[in-house]
CSV table of C-alpha atoms in Angstrom, one decimal:
chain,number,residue,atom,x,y,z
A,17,UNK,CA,-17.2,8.9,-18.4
A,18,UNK,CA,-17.5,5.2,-19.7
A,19,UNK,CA,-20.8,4.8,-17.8
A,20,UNK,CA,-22.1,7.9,-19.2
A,21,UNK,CA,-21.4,7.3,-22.9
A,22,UNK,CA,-22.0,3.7,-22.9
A,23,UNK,CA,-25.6,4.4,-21.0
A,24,UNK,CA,-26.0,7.2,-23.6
A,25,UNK,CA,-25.3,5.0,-26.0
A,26,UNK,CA,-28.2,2.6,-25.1
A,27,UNK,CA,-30.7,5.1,-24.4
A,28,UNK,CA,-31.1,6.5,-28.0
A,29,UNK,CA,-34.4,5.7,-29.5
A,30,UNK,CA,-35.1,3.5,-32.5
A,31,UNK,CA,-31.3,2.2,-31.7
A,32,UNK,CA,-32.3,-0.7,-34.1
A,33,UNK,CA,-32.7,1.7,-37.5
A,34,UNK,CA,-28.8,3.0,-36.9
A,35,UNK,CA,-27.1,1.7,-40.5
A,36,UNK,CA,-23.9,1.1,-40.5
A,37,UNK,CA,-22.6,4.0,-41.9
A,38,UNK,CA,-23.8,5.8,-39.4
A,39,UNK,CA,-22.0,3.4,-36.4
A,40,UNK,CA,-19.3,4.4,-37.7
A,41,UNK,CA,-19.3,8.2,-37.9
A,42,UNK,CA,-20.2,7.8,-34.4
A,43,UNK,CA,-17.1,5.7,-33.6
A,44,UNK,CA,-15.1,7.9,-35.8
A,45,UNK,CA,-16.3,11.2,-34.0
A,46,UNK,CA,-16.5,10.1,-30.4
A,47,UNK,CA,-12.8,8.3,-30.5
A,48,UNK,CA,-11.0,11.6,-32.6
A,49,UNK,CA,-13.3,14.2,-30.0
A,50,UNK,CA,-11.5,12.4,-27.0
A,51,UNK,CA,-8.1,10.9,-28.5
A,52,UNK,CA,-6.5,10.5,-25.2
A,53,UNK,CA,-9.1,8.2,-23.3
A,54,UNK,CA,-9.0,4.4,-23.3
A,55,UNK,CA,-12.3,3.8,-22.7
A,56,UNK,CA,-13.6,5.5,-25.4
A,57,UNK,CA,-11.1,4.3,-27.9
A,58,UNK,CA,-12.0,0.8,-26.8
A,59,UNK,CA,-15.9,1.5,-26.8
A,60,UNK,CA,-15.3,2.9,-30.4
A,61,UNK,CA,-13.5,0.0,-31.2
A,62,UNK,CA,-15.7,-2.4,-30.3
A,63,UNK,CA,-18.6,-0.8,-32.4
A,64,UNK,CA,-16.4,-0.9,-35.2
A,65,UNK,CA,-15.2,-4.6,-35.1
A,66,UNK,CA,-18.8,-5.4,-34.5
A,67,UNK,CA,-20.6,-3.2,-37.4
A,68,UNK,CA,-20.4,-5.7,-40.3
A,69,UNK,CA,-22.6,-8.0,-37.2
A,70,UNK,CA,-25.2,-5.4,-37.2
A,71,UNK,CA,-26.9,-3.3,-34.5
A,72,UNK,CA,-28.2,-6.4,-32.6
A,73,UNK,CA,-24.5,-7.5,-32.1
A,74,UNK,CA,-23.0,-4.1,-30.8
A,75,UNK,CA,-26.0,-3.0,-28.6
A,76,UNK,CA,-25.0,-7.0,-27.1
A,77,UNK,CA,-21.3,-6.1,-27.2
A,78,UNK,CA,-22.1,-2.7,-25.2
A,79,UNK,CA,-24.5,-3.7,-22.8
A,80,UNK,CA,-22.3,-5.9,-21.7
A,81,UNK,CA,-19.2,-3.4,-21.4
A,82,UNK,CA,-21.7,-1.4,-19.4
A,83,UNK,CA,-22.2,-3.8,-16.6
A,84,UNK,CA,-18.3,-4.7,-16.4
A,85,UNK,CA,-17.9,-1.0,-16.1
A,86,UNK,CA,-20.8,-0.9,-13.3
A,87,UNK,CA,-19.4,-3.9,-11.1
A,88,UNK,CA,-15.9,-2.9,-11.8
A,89,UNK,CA,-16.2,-0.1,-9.1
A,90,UNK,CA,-17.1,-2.2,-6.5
A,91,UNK,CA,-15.0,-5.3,-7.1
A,92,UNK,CA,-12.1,-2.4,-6.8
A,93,UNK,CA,-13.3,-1.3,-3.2
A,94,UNK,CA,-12.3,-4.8,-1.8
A,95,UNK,CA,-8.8,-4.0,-3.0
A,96,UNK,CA,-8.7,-0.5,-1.2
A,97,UNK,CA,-7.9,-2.2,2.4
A,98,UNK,CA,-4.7,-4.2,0.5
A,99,UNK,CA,-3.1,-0.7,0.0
A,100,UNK,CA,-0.8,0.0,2.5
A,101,UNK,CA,0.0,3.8,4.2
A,102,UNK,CA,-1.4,6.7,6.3
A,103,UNK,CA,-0.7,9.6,4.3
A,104,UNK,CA,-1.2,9.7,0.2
A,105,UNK,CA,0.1,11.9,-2.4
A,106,UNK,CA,-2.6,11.9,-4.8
A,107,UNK,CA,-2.6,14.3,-8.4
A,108,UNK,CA,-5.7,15.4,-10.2
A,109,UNK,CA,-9.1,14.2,-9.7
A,110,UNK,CA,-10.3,10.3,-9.8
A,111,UNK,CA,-13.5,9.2,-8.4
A,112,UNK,CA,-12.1,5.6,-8.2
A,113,UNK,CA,-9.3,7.0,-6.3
A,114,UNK,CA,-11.7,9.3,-4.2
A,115,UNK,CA,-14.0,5.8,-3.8
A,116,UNK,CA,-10.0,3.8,-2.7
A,117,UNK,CA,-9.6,6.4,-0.4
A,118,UNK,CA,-12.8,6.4,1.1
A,119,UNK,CA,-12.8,2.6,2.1
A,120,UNK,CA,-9.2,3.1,3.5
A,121,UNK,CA,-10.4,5.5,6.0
A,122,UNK,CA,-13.4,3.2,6.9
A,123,UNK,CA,-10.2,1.1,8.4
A,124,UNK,CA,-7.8,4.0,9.8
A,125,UNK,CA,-7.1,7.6,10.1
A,126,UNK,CA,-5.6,9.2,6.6
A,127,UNK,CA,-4.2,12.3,5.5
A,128,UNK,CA,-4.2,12.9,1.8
A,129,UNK,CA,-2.0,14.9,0.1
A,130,UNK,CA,-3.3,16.5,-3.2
A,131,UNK,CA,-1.8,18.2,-5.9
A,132,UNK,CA,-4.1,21.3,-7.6
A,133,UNK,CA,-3.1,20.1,-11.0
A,134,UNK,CA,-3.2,22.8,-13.5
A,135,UNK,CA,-4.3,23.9,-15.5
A,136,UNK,CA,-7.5,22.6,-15.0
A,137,UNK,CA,-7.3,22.2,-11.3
A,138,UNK,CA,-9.1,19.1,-11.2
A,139,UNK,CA,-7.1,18.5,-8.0
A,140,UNK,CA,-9.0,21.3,-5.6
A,141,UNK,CA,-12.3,19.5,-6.2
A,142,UNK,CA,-10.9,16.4,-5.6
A,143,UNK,CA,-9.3,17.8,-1.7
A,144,UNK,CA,-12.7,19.6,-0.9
A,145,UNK,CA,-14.3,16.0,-1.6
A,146,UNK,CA,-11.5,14.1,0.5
A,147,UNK,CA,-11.9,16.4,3.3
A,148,UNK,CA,-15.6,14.8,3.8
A,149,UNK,CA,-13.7,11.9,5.3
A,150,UNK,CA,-10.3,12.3,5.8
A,151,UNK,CA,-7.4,15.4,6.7
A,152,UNK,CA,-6.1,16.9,3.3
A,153,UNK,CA,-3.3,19.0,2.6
A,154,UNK,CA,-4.1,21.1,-1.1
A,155,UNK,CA,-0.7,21.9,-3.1
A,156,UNK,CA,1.0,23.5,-5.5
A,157,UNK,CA,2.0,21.5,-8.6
A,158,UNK,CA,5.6,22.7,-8.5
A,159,UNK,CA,5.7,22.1,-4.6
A,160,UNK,CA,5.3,18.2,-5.0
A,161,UNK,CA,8.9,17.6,-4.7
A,162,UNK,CA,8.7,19.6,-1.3
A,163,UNK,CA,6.2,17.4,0.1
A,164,UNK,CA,6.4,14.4,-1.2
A,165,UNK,CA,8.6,12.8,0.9
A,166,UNK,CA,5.7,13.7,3.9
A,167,UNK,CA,3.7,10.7,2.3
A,168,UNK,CA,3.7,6.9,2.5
A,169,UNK,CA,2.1,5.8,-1.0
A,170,UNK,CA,1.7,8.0,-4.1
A,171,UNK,CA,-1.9,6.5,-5.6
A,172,UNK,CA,-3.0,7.7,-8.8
A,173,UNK,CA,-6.1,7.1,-11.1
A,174,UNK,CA,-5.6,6.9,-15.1
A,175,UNK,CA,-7.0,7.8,-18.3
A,176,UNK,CA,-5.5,5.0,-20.1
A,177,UNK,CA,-2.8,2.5,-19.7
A,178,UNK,CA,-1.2,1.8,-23.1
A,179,UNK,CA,2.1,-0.3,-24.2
A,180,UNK,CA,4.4,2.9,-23.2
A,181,UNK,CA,3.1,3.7,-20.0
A,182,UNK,CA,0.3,5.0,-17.9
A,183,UNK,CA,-1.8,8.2,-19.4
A,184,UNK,CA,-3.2,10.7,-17.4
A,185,UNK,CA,-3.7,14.7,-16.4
A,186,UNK,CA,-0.3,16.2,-16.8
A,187,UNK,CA,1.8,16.6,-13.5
A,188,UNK,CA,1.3,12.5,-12.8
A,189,UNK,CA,4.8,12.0,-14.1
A,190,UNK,CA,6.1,14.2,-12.0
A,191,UNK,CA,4.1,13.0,-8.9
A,192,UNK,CA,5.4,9.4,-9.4
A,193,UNK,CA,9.4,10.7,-10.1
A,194,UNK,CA,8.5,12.1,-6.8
A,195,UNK,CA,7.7,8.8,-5.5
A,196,UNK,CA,10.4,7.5,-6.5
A,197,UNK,CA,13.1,10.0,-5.1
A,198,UNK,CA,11.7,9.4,-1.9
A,199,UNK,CA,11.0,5.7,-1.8
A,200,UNK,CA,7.1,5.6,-2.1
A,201,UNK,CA,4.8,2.6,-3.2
A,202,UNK,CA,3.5,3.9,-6.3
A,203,UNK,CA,-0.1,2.4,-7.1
A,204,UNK,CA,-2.4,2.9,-10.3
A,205,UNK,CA,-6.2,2.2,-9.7
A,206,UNK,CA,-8.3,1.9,-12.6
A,207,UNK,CA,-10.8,-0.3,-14.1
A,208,UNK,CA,-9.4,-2.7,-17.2
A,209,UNK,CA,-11.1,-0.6,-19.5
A,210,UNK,CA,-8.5,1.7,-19.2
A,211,UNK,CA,-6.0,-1.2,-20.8
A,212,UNK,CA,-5.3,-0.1,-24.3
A,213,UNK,CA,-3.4,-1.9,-26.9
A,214,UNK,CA,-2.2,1.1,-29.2
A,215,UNK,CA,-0.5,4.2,-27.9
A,216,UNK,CA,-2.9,6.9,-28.1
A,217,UNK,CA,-2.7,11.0,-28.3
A,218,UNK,CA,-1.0,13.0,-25.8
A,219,UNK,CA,-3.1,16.2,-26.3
A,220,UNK,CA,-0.4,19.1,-26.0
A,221,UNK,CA,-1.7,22.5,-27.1
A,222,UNK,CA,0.2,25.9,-27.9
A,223,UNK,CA,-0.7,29.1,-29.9
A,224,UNK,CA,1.3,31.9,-31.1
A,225,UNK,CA,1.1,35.1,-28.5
A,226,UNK,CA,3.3,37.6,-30.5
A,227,UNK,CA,5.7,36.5,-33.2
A,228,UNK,CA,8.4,35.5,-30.6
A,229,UNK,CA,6.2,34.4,-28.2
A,230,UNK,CA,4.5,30.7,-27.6
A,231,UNK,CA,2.4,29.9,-25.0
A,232,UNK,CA,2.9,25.8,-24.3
A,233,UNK,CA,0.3,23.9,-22.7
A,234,UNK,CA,-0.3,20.3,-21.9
A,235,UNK,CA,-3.2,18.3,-20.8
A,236,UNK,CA,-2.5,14.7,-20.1
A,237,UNK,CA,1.4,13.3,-19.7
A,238,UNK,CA,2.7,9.5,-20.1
A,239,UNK,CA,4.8,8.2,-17.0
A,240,UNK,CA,7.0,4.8,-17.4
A,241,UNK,CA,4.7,1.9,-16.0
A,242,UNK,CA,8.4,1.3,-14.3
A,243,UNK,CA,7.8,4.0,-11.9
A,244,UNK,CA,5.0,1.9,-10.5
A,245,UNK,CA,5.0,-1.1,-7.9
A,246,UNK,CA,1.0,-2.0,-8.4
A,247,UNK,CA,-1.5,-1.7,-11.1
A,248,UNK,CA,-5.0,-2.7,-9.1
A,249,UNK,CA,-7.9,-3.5,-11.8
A,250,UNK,CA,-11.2,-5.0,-10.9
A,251,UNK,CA,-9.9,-8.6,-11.6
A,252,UNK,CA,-7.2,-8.2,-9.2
A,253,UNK,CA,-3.8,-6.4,-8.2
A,254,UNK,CA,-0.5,-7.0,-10.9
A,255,UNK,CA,2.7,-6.1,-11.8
A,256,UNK,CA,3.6,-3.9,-14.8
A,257,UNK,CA,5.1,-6.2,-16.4
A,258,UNK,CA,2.1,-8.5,-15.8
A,259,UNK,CA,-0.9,-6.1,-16.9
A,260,UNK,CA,1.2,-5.4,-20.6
A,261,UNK,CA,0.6,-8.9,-20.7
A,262,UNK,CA,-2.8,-8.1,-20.5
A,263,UNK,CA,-2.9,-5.3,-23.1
A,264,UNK,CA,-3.9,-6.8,-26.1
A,265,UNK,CA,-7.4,-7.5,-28.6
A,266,UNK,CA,-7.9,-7.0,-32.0
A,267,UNK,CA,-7.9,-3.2,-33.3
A,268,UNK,CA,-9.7,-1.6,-36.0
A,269,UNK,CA,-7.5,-0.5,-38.6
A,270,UNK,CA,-10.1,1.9,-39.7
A,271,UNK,CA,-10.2,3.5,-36.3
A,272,UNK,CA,-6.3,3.2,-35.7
A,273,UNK,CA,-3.9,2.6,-38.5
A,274,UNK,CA,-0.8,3.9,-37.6
């Protein structure tokens, strides 16, 4: 998704005649449309630090997010064959996880074993992918206590990393309890543009069914970065307590002041 907006971004004609007010409606809108991703927060961020510089200075500032974003992938690859196991519990869908995974079985037979994760089900495209290279077991959310203890390393993607934890599609808390209860190397993989210095939204919906009745539902959930061994970035593999050393930068107060 970073990619994609930052190339969007950059494609717009006549990028040059944006005034400022206008950088930072964008900023504004793109940031409050998806309140729970770190990259866009920080790619709104960014244009809004930069604004009173001018277009010339955030079309610099972007381009160069863009290609950190790019090489990041690769740079994470070379970590994949660190990551110890044979059989993964994975939740939801990634495609730097899918990428992880895909280099780990270059080196040694896998089984992967993937959570459906409603309510979107993110997680059923994500096994039909896995099974291009590797065996993979598809299961119910509320089975991933029953299973989990079949695995060797829960590995997990993320939306954002912020000072109180690790963000991400809801039923990755209880994935990584999971872990824990049965002694599992718990790894996050993501690129450092997930690395967010103010606790963002946690996107929990419900509406009114009758007048008794409330349907609950929620989309992303926040795990402890305690209930992890490894956070692997692009510029290496660390600790939690050594990547919230690494969550910091100056915020907007117009895009975040609370």
């Amino acid at each position: 998704m970073a990619v994609k907006t930052l190339r969007d971004i950059l494609s717009v004609e006549n990028l040059e005649t944006v005034t400022a007010s206008e950088w930072k409606e964008f900023a504004l809108g793109i940031h409050h449309g998806k309140p729970c991703m770190a990259p866009i927060f920080n790619i709104a961020n960014m244009i809004m630090i930069y604004n009173q510089e001018g277009t010339a200075a955030i079309v610099k500032v972007l381009k160069k997010m863009l290609s950190q974003e790019e090489q990041s992938l690769e740079m994470l690859k070379k970590s994949a064959r660190s990551i110890e196991g044979e059989v993964f519990l994975t939740t939801t869908y990634s495609s730097t996880v899918l990428k992880m995974l895909s280099e780990i079985a270059k080196t040694r037979e896998i089984k992967v074993i993937a959570t459906e994760s409603a309510p979107g089900k993110e997680g059923r495209l994500f096994a039909n992918l896995v099974a291009g290279f590797a065996n993979c077991k598809l299961i119910h959310d509320s089975t991933v206590f029953s299973v989990a203890s079949e695995a060797d390393c829960f590995l997990t993607g993320a939306d954002s990393i912020i000072p109180k934890g690790v963000v991400n599609k809801v039923g990755t808390r209880t994935a990584a309890e999971a872990a824990r209860v049965y002694g599992l190397e718990s790894c996050v993989v993501c690129s450092t543009l997930k690395l967010c210095p103010v606790n963002l939204s946690d996107m929990i919906v419900s509406r009114e069914i009758t007048g008794r009745l409330e349907e609950y539902n929620q989309i992303f959930d926040l795990s402890s970065l305690n209930l992890f061994q490894k956070v692997i970035t692009e510029l290496g593999t660390f600790t939690p307590n050594d990547i919230l050393k690494n969550i910091s930068g100056k915020v907007s107060k117009e895009l975040y002041n609370e």
